[in-house]
Short mmCIF file of C-alpha atoms (C1' of nucleotides) in Angstrom, two decimals:
data_model
loop_
_atom_site.label_atom_id
_atom_site.label_comp_id
_atom_site.label_asym_id
_atom_site.label_seq_id
_atom_site.Cartn_x
_atom_site.Cartn_y
_atom_site.Cartn_z
CA MET G 43 37.32 120.90 35.91
CA SER G 44 39.50 117.81 35.39
CA ARG G 45 38.27 114.78 33.71
CA THR G 46 36.32 112.58 36.16
CA VAL G 47 37.43 108.92 36.55
CA PRO G 48 34.03 106.74 36.55
CA GLU G 49 35.89 103.43 36.94
CA VAL G 50 37.66 102.69 39.87
CA LYS G 51 39.49 99.32 39.64
CA ALA G 52 38.15 96.70 42.13
CA TYR G 53 35.94 99.28 43.81
CA ALA G 54 34.22 97.25 46.75
CA GLY G 55 31.49 99.89 47.86
CA GLU G 56 30.98 101.30 51.30
CA LEU G 57 31.24 99.14 54.34
CA ASN G 58 29.32 99.68 57.71
CA SER G 59 31.61 99.20 60.57
CA THR G 60 30.15 95.94 61.73
CA ALA G 61 30.64 94.24 58.36
CA ALA G 62 34.10 95.81 58.14
CA SER G 63 35.00 94.16 61.49
CA LEU G 64 33.99 90.92 60.22
CA LEU G 65 36.30 91.15 57.38
CA GLY G 66 39.08 92.21 59.91
CA PHE G 67 38.33 89.14 61.98
CA LEU G 68 38.36 86.92 58.84
CA HIS G 69 42.20 88.00 58.25
CA GLY G 70 42.73 85.34 60.98
CA GLY G 71 41.42 82.47 58.86
CA PRO G 72 37.96 81.30 57.74
CA ALA G 73 35.07 81.23 60.30
CA SER G 74 31.44 80.78 60.75
CA GLY G 75 29.04 83.23 61.87
CA TYR G 76 28.57 81.69 65.29
CA GLU G 77 32.48 81.68 65.54
CA LEU G 78 32.54 85.42 64.48
CA VAL G 79 30.03 86.31 67.09
CA GLY G 80 32.31 84.71 69.78
CA ILE G 81 35.52 86.23 68.77
CA ALA G 82 34.01 89.85 68.27
CA GLU G 83 32.38 89.75 71.73
CA GLY G 84 35.71 88.87 73.10
CA LEU G 85 37.47 91.47 71.37
CA ILE G 86 35.51 94.45 70.51
CA GLY G 87 32.18 93.56 72.35
CA ASP G 88 32.77 96.14 74.93
CA PHE G 89 32.69 99.09 72.53
CA TRP G 90 31.08 97.72 69.72
CA SER G 91 28.01 95.33 70.21
CA LEU G 92 26.69 93.02 67.64
CA THR G 93 24.39 90.32 67.87
CA ARG G 94 24.20 86.87 65.97
CA SER G 95 21.22 88.05 63.52
CA GLN G 96 23.43 91.06 62.53
CA VAL G 97 26.40 88.91 61.76
CA TYR G 98 24.56 86.58 59.66
CA ARG G 99 23.18 89.09 57.47
CA GLU G 100 26.29 91.01 57.04
CA LEU G 101 27.69 87.59 56.09
CA ALA G 102 25.20 87.15 53.57
CA THR G 103 25.82 90.61 51.93
CA LEU G 104 29.26 90.37 52.10
CA SER G 105 29.08 87.05 50.49
CA ALA G 106 26.85 88.38 47.72
CA ARG G 107 29.16 91.48 46.92
CA GLY G 108 31.95 88.85 46.52
CA LEU G 109 34.07 90.15 49.78
CA ILE G 110 34.01 86.57 51.28
CA THR G 111 33.06 83.28 49.91
CA ALA G 112 31.14 80.65 51.59
CA GLY G 113 32.69 77.37 52.33
CA PRO G 114 30.85 73.88 52.23
CA VAL G 115 27.83 73.38 54.68
CA GLY G 116 28.94 71.35 57.83
CA PRO G 117 26.93 69.97 60.43
CA ARG G 118 24.11 72.00 61.91
CA ALA G 119 24.17 74.10 58.57
CA ARG G 120 27.30 75.64 59.62
CA ARG G 121 29.54 77.15 57.08
CA ARG G 122 32.77 78.95 57.27
CA TYR G 123 33.56 82.17 55.30
CA GLU G 124 36.66 82.88 53.86
CA LEU G 125 38.20 86.38 52.80
CA THR G 126 38.62 87.18 49.26
CA GLU G 127 41.32 89.58 47.52
CA THR G 128 38.31 92.09 47.19
CA GLY G 129 37.35 91.66 50.60
CA ARG G 130 41.10 92.58 51.73
CA VAL G 131 40.92 95.65 49.65
CA ALA G 132 37.67 96.81 50.88
CA PHE G 133 38.76 96.42 54.56
CA ALA G 134 41.80 98.46 53.99
CA ALA G 135 39.73 101.20 52.22
CA TRP G 136 37.64 101.04 55.39
CA LEU G 137 40.48 101.41 57.61
CA ALA G 138 41.91 104.37 55.69
CA GLU G 139 38.48 106.45 56.14
CA PRO G 140 38.88 108.55 59.31
CA PRO G 141 36.59 107.32 61.92
CA GLY G 142 33.45 109.15 62.95
CA PRO G 143 32.42 110.43 66.38
CA GLU G 144 31.49 108.07 69.05
CA GLN G 145 27.92 107.55 70.03
CA ILE G 146 26.78 107.32 73.65
CA ARG G 147 23.41 106.30 74.86
CA TYR G 148 22.91 106.16 78.68
CA PRO G 149 19.43 105.62 79.95
CA LEU G 150 20.61 106.49 83.45
CA LEU G 151 21.45 109.98 82.18
CA LEU G 152 18.08 110.49 80.60
CA LYS G 153 16.39 109.60 83.62
CA LEU G 154 18.49 112.12 85.68
CA ALA G 155 17.68 114.79 83.25
CA PHE G 156 14.13 114.29 84.32
CA GLY G 157 15.13 113.62 87.55
CA SER G 158 13.17 116.24 89.31
CA SER G 159 10.09 114.06 89.09
CA ILE G 160 12.05 111.08 90.74
CA ASP G 161 12.19 110.66 94.46
CA ARG G 162 15.89 110.72 95.72
CA ASP G 163 15.90 107.50 97.23
CA THR G 164 14.98 105.90 93.77
CA LEU G 165 17.73 107.71 92.23
CA ARG G 166 20.24 106.70 94.81
CA GLY G 167 19.19 103.16 93.99
CA TYR G 168 19.81 103.39 90.35
CA LEU G 169 23.12 104.98 90.98
CA VAL G 170 24.40 102.06 93.32
CA GLU G 171 23.22 99.57 90.93
CA HIS G 172 25.11 100.99 88.07
CA ARG G 173 28.05 101.66 90.35
CA VAL G 174 28.53 97.89 90.80
CA MET G 175 28.46 97.26 87.33
CA HIS G 176 31.10 99.67 86.57
CA GLU G 177 33.26 98.62 89.50
CA ARG G 178 33.16 95.09 87.79
CA ARG G 179 33.99 96.36 84.48
CA LEU G 180 36.82 98.29 85.66
CA LYS G 181 38.15 95.42 87.63
CA ARG G 182 37.77 93.28 84.36
CA TYR G 183 39.54 95.67 82.29
CA TYR G 184 42.58 95.80 84.57
CA ASP G 185 42.92 92.11 84.24
CA MET G 186 42.30 92.03 80.61
CA ALA G 187 44.87 94.84 79.93
CA ASP G 188 47.55 92.67 81.86
CA ASN G 189 47.07 89.95 79.31
CA ILE G 190 47.07 91.54 75.93
CA ASP G 191 50.12 91.70 73.96
CA ASP G 192 48.86 93.57 71.14
CA LYS G 193 49.60 97.33 71.95
CA LEU G 194 46.79 98.76 70.14
CA LEU G 195 44.43 96.48 71.10
CA ARG G 196 45.40 97.06 74.81
CA SER G 197 44.84 100.55 74.30
CA THR G 198 41.32 99.88 73.67
CA VAL G 199 41.09 98.23 76.71
CA ARG G 200 43.04 101.23 78.35
CA PHE G 201 39.99 103.41 77.16
CA GLY G 202 37.53 101.25 79.11
CA ILE G 203 39.69 101.75 82.22
CA HIS G 204 39.84 105.66 81.58
CA TYR G 205 35.98 105.58 81.04
CA GLU G 206 35.11 103.44 83.91
CA ARG G 207 37.24 105.62 86.17
CA GLY G 208 35.51 108.66 84.92
CA VAL G 209 32.20 107.21 85.64
CA LEU G 210 32.86 106.14 88.81
CA ALA G 211 34.43 109.71 89.91
CA TRP G 212 31.10 111.31 88.39
CA MET G 213 28.89 108.83 90.38
CA ASP G 214 30.46 109.72 93.61
CA GLU G 215 30.27 113.26 92.89
CA VAL G 216 26.30 112.86 92.13
CA ALA G 217 25.79 110.75 95.09
CA GLU G 218 27.26 113.48 97.24
CA SER G 219 25.22 116.23 95.48
CA LEU G 220 22.04 114.20 96.17
CA ASP G 221 22.87 114.26 99.98
CA VAL G 222 23.04 118.02 100.00
CA PRO G 223 19.50 119.45 100.87
CA ASP G 224 18.36 121.42 98.02
CA ALA G 225 18.44 124.83 99.84
CA GLU G 226 22.14 124.61 100.51
CA GLU G 227 22.94 124.50 96.81
CA GLY G 228 25.56 127.02 95.40
CA MET B 138 -0.60 82.50 95.39
CA SER B 139 -2.71 85.67 95.71
CA ARG B 140 -5.23 86.41 93.18
CA THR B 141 -3.74 88.03 89.95
CA VAL B 142 -5.04 91.48 88.95
CA PRO B 143 -5.55 91.28 85.45
CA GLU B 144 -7.03 94.79 84.92
CA VAL B 145 -4.47 97.51 85.42
CA LYS B 146 -6.22 100.98 85.49
CA ALA B 147 -4.93 103.23 82.80
CA TYR B 148 -2.21 100.90 81.79
CA ALA B 149 -0.29 102.48 78.91
CA GLY B 150 2.16 99.68 77.67
CA GLU B 151 5.88 100.03 77.39
CA LEU B 152 7.57 103.04 76.23
CA ASN B 153 10.88 103.25 74.44
CA SER B 154 13.20 105.99 75.92
CA THR B 155 13.10 108.24 73.08
CA ALA B 156 9.21 108.39 73.22
CA ALA B 157 9.45 108.72 76.97
CA SER B 158 11.72 111.69 76.59
CA LEU B 159 9.09 113.26 74.53
CA LEU B 160 6.50 112.77 77.08
CA GLY B 161 8.86 114.41 79.52
CA PHE B 162 9.34 117.47 77.41
CA LEU B 163 5.69 117.77 76.75
CA HIS B 164 5.21 118.29 80.57
CA GLY B 165 6.22 121.90 79.84
CA GLY B 166 3.51 122.55 77.64
CA PRO B 167 2.37 121.65 73.86
CA ALA B 168 4.88 121.39 71.35
CA SER B 169 5.30 120.41 67.72
CA GLY B 170 7.74 117.86 66.24
CA TYR B 171 10.04 120.40 64.95
CA GLU B 172 10.23 122.18 68.43
CA LEU B 173 10.68 119.04 70.43
CA VAL B 174 13.58 118.11 68.17
CA GLY B 175 15.22 121.36 69.17
CA ILE B 176 14.43 121.07 72.91
CA ALA B 177 15.71 117.43 72.81
CA GLU B 178 18.93 118.33 70.83
CA GLY B 179 19.63 121.12 73.55
CA LEU B 180 18.90 119.23 76.77
CA ILE B 181 19.65 115.69 76.09
CA GLY B 182 21.22 115.50 72.73
CA ASP B 183 24.66 114.97 74.06
CA PHE B 184 24.04 111.65 75.45
CA TRP B 185 20.70 110.75 73.52
CA SER B 186 20.72 111.42 69.97
CA LEU B 187 17.61 111.67 68.13
CA THR B 188 16.49 112.69 64.66
CA ARG B 189 13.57 114.40 63.32
CA SER B 190 12.12 111.31 61.52
CA GLN B 191 12.14 109.68 64.85
CA VAL B 192 10.24 112.05 66.76
CA TYR B 193 7.62 112.32 64.21
CA ARG B 194 7.25 108.58 64.13
CA GLU B 195 6.82 108.42 67.87
CA LEU B 196 4.70 111.25 68.06
CA ALA B 197 2.29 109.33 65.57
CA THR B 198 2.43 106.39 67.70
CA LEU B 199 1.92 108.18 71.02
CA SER B 200 -0.94 109.81 69.61
CA ALA B 201 -2.60 106.78 68.42
CA ARG B 202 -2.30 105.26 71.94
CA GLY B 203 -3.68 108.28 73.68
CA LEU B 204 -0.75 109.40 75.43
CA ILE B 205 -0.76 112.58 73.65
CA THR B 206 -3.57 114.54 71.70
CA ALA B 207 -2.72 116.52 68.34
CA GLY B 208 -3.82 120.09 68.26
CA PRO B 209 -5.14 121.82 65.17
CA VAL B 210 -3.00 121.77 61.89
CA GLY B 211 -1.17 125.18 61.69
CA PRO B 212 1.17 126.65 59.03
CA ARG B 213 3.21 124.34 57.09
CA ALA B 214 1.19 121.51 58.40
CA ARG B 215 2.50 122.21 61.92
CA ARG B 216 0.68 120.75 64.90
CA ARG B 217 1.30 120.98 68.47
CA TYR B 218 0.88 117.90 70.60
CA GLU B 219 -0.32 117.78 74.13
CA LEU B 220 0.28 115.44 77.00
CA THR B 221 -2.80 113.51 78.22
CA GLU B 222 -3.42 112.29 81.57
CA THR B 223 -2.42 108.79 80.31
CA GLY B 224 0.59 110.22 79.04
CA ARG B 225 1.52 111.55 82.43
CA VAL B 226 1.03 107.96 84.02
CA ALA B 227 2.95 106.39 81.15
CA PHE B 228 6.06 108.79 81.87
CA ALA B 229 5.86 108.19 85.37
CA ALA B 230 5.79 104.41 84.98
CA TRP B 231 8.92 104.74 82.59
CA LEU B 232 10.88 106.84 85.05
CA ALA B 233 10.14 104.25 87.65
CA GLU B 234 11.86 101.34 85.88
CA PRO B 235 15.30 100.95 86.55
CA PRO B 236 17.76 102.27 83.55
CA GLY B 237 19.47 99.88 81.36
CA PRO B 238 23.24 99.83 80.68
CA GLU B 239 24.68 102.39 78.65
CA GLN B 240 25.60 101.78 74.91
CA ILE B 241 28.82 103.08 73.53
CA ARG B 242 29.91 102.81 69.85
CA TYR B 243 33.22 104.43 69.07
CA PRO B 244 34.61 103.82 65.54
CA LEU B 245 38.03 105.22 66.47
CA LEU B 246 38.36 102.26 69.15
CA LEU B 247 37.20 99.91 66.46
CA LYS B 248 40.00 101.04 63.91
CA LEU B 249 42.37 101.00 66.73
CA ALA B 250 41.48 97.35 67.66
CA PHE B 251 42.59 96.63 63.94
CA GLY B 252 45.35 99.24 64.14
CA SER B 253 48.12 96.90 63.40
CA SER B 254 47.33 97.17 59.69
CA ILE B 255 47.23 101.00 59.94
CA ASP B 256 50.46 102.87 59.75
CA ARG B 257 51.34 104.89 62.72
CA ASP B 258 51.04 108.33 61.22
CA THR B 259 47.42 107.66 59.97
CA LEU B 260 46.60 106.64 63.64
CA ARG B 261 48.05 109.71 65.12
CA GLY B 262 46.15 111.86 62.51
CA TYR B 263 42.75 110.19 63.70
CA LEU B 264 43.80 110.75 67.28
CA VAL B 265 44.58 114.48 66.85
CA GLU B 266 41.32 115.09 64.61
CA HIS B 267 39.21 113.48 67.63
CA ARG B 268 41.18 115.26 70.49
CA VAL B 269 40.22 118.64 69.26
CA MET B 270 36.59 117.72 69.12
CA HIS B 271 36.64 116.23 72.75
CA GLU B 272 38.46 119.42 73.89
CA ARG B 273 35.95 121.49 72.35
CA ARG B 274 32.97 119.57 73.88
CA LEU B 275 34.83 119.69 77.24
CA LYS B 276 34.90 123.27 77.16
CA ARG B 277 31.29 123.66 75.98
CA TYR B 278 30.42 121.33 78.96
CA TYR B 279 32.27 123.66 81.45
CA ASP B 280 30.38 126.61 80.04
CA MET B 281 26.96 124.70 80.12
CA ALA B 282 27.52 123.59 83.82
CA ASP B 283 27.94 126.98 85.05
CA ASN B 284 24.43 128.01 83.47
CA ILE B 285 22.32 125.17 84.51
CA ASP B 286 19.93 125.57 87.65
CA ASP B 287 18.58 122.39 87.88
CA LYS B 288 20.75 120.23 89.90
CA LEU B 289 20.13 116.83 88.29
CA LEU B 290 20.23 118.38 84.79
CA ARG B 291 23.56 119.80 85.69
CA SER B 292 24.84 116.32 86.90
CA THR B 293 24.15 115.16 83.41
CA VAL B 294 26.57 117.83 82.06
CA ARG B 295 29.07 116.95 84.92
CA PHE B 296 29.05 113.49 83.47
CA GLY B 297 30.08 114.80 80.00
CA ILE B 298 32.76 116.53 81.94
CA HIS B 299 34.38 113.51 83.34
CA TYR B 300 33.89 111.64 80.24
CA GLU B 301 35.86 114.17 78.20
CA ARG B 302 38.56 114.49 80.62
CA GLY B 303 39.09 110.66 80.65
CA VAL B 304 38.89 110.20 76.90
CA LEU B 305 41.49 113.23 76.65
CA ALA B 306 43.66 111.32 79.29
CA TRP B 307 43.57 108.36 77.44
CA MET B 308 44.31 109.98 73.92
CA ASP B 309 47.43 111.46 75.62
CA GLU B 310 48.39 107.96 76.83
CA VAL B 311 47.93 106.26 73.54
CA ALA B 312 49.77 109.15 71.77
CA GLU B 313 52.80 108.64 73.94
CA SER B 314 52.80 104.82 73.32
CA LEU B 315 52.50 105.42 69.66
CA ASP B 316 55.72 107.28 70.06
CA VAL B 317 57.58 104.22 71.64
CA PRO B 318 59.31 102.01 69.07
CA ASP B 319 57.75 98.45 69.37
CA ALA B 320 60.82 96.95 70.46
CA GLU B 321 60.95 98.84 73.62
CA GLU B 322 57.55 97.99 74.87
CA GLY B 323 57.10 96.38 78.17
"C1'" DA M 160 7.07 139.89 43.18
"C1'" DT M 161 10.43 136.36 42.73
"C1'" DA M 162 14.64 134.18 44.60
"C1'" DG M 163 16.38 132.14 48.22
"C1'" DC M 164 16.08 130.34 52.58
"C1'" DC M 165 14.15 128.05 56.55
"C1'" DA M 166 10.36 125.47 58.91
"C1'" DT M 167 8.25 121.31 58.77
"C1'" DG M 168 7.11 116.79 57.77
"C1'" DT M 169 7.33 112.34 54.98
"C1'" DA M 170 9.24 108.13 52.80
"C1'" DA M 171 12.35 104.63 51.87
"C1'" DC M 172 16.22 102.48 53.63
"C1'" DC M 173 19.53 100.28 56.63
"C1'" DA M 174 20.88 98.64 61.29
"C1'" DG M 175 19.97 96.57 65.83
"C1'" DT M 176 17.00 93.51 68.81
"C1'" DT M 177 13.84 89.67 70.22
"C1'" DA M 178 12.08 85.74 69.63
"C1'" DC M 179 12.18 81.38 67.56
"C1'" DA M 180 13.49 76.95 65.14
"C1'" DT M 181 16.17 73.00 64.89
"C1'" DG M 182 19.83 69.76 64.33
"C1'" DA M 183 24.14 67.87 66.75
"C1'" DT M 184 26.42 66.29 71.23
"C1'" DT M 185 26.79 65.23 75.65
"C1'" DT M 186 25.27 62.85 79.80
"C1'" DC M 187 23.21 59.35 82.62
"C1'" DG K 118 18.61 55.94 73.90
"C1'" DA K 119 16.09 59.45 75.80
"C1'" DA K 120 16.49 63.91 78.22
"C1'" DA K 121 18.94 68.00 78.35
"C1'" DT K 122 21.87 71.12 76.54
"C1'" DC K 123 24.45 73.69 73.17
"C1'" DA K 124 25.66 75.24 68.52
"C1'" DT K 125 24.06 77.20 64.82
"C1'" DG K 126 21.06 79.73 62.00
"C1'" DT K 127 16.37 82.39 60.48
"C1'" DA K 128 12.43 85.33 60.84
"C1'" DA K 129 9.88 89.30 62.33
"C1'" DC K 130 9.93 93.61 64.16
"C1'" DT K 131 11.70 98.13 66.23
"C1'" DG K 132 14.50 101.70 66.11
"C1'" DG K 133 17.75 104.90 63.54
"C1'" DT K 134 19.62 107.31 59.28
"C1'" DT K 135 19.41 109.67 54.77
"C1'" DA K 136 17.46 111.54 51.39
"C1'" DC K 137 13.46 113.95 49.59
"C1'" DA K 138 9.33 117.34 49.23
"C1'" DT K 139 7.13 121.49 50.00
"C1'" DG K 140 5.06 125.47 52.05
"C1'" DG K 141 5.88 129.93 53.97
"C1'" DC K 142 8.89 133.66 55.16
"C1'" DT K 143 12.08 137.35 54.49
"C1'" DA K 144 14.87 140.37 51.86
"C1'" DT K 145 15.62 143.21 48.08
#
DNA sequence: ATAGCCATGTAACCAGTTACATGATTTC
DNA sequence: GAAATCATGTAACTGGTTACATGGCTAT
């Protein structure tokens, strides 16, 4: 066995994805927690939700770890955080790790799985409610895609488009199958 | 304003979806935590992940709330839980609530969003890795769909099929766009 | 009969959500 | 200049993940 190397220069430790994304945004210049929430919602909110509380907590620990530094306290206790060199390194290291699998939690599917205990009209109601939501999102994604210059960022919106299309097609299929009396099933 | 009714017969309080699904499974007869984890993974694991620890915790609180009752302790401290009448009511109430929106967290999208800082070959690598995973899942869903009798349960698998198809189509699109030199973009 | 594996559960920790607090800005 | 609104942050709680503990079963 070759000699292990216990000392890694400027090792910054593991980063969770939320913290990493904050570092990512801070590449664009210092920002406060509140501002970061806004930026994140706009850019990654559709596939990576985060809340204010989370952001503040991450900022606190990132700061304690030296990956960012807090600027002076402004009005309403606001303070902007700035990326440090170590922070840059940590972010780059995070980017270089292969991303894990996605995680989906869809309560509608859950209720559908137990659907035999629900009456059909209630189910139909759930479906149409969600359908309008998905249609709206799809429309919004189309609009967004037209206005994004960055190729890769646009590709994340393209994901949304493919996803919503798939969901809508699925919903139509389910709605149709709900209309078939049980006796006729194949 | 009509007289409010402060006493709700057998009101069982709110249920989170994970707890609710346990109640759902217990309709099929008593089961232990370990068994429930297995059942859940098989039936809803693809769109509603849960872990053993979660299950045990939920069982404990469900039991404390009287929605299930614990049977005798067997080997390895195993005990089976049984649904109570209150539990049935609570489950039905949960089913009757409209389901909330889905939640997606896809680290690949996150890294893509910051993709301008990653070199293209690394990105391509991430994509192919995930692609094989999605292909495998799609294949599995096709197999599953053929063997599920329950119409609605099958429709949840159909969701998976539509979803995976969408993801694969998206991946092909992104891969193609990665091959286009940046200068040529439209 | 003992070594190793599997079934089962627990504890500690980390991430995400909800609800709250409060100090600036605007508006009339 | 008081009321309403918005920006900003904090605290408490719930849900999710990782790592650990251990007793029973199987095979040789």
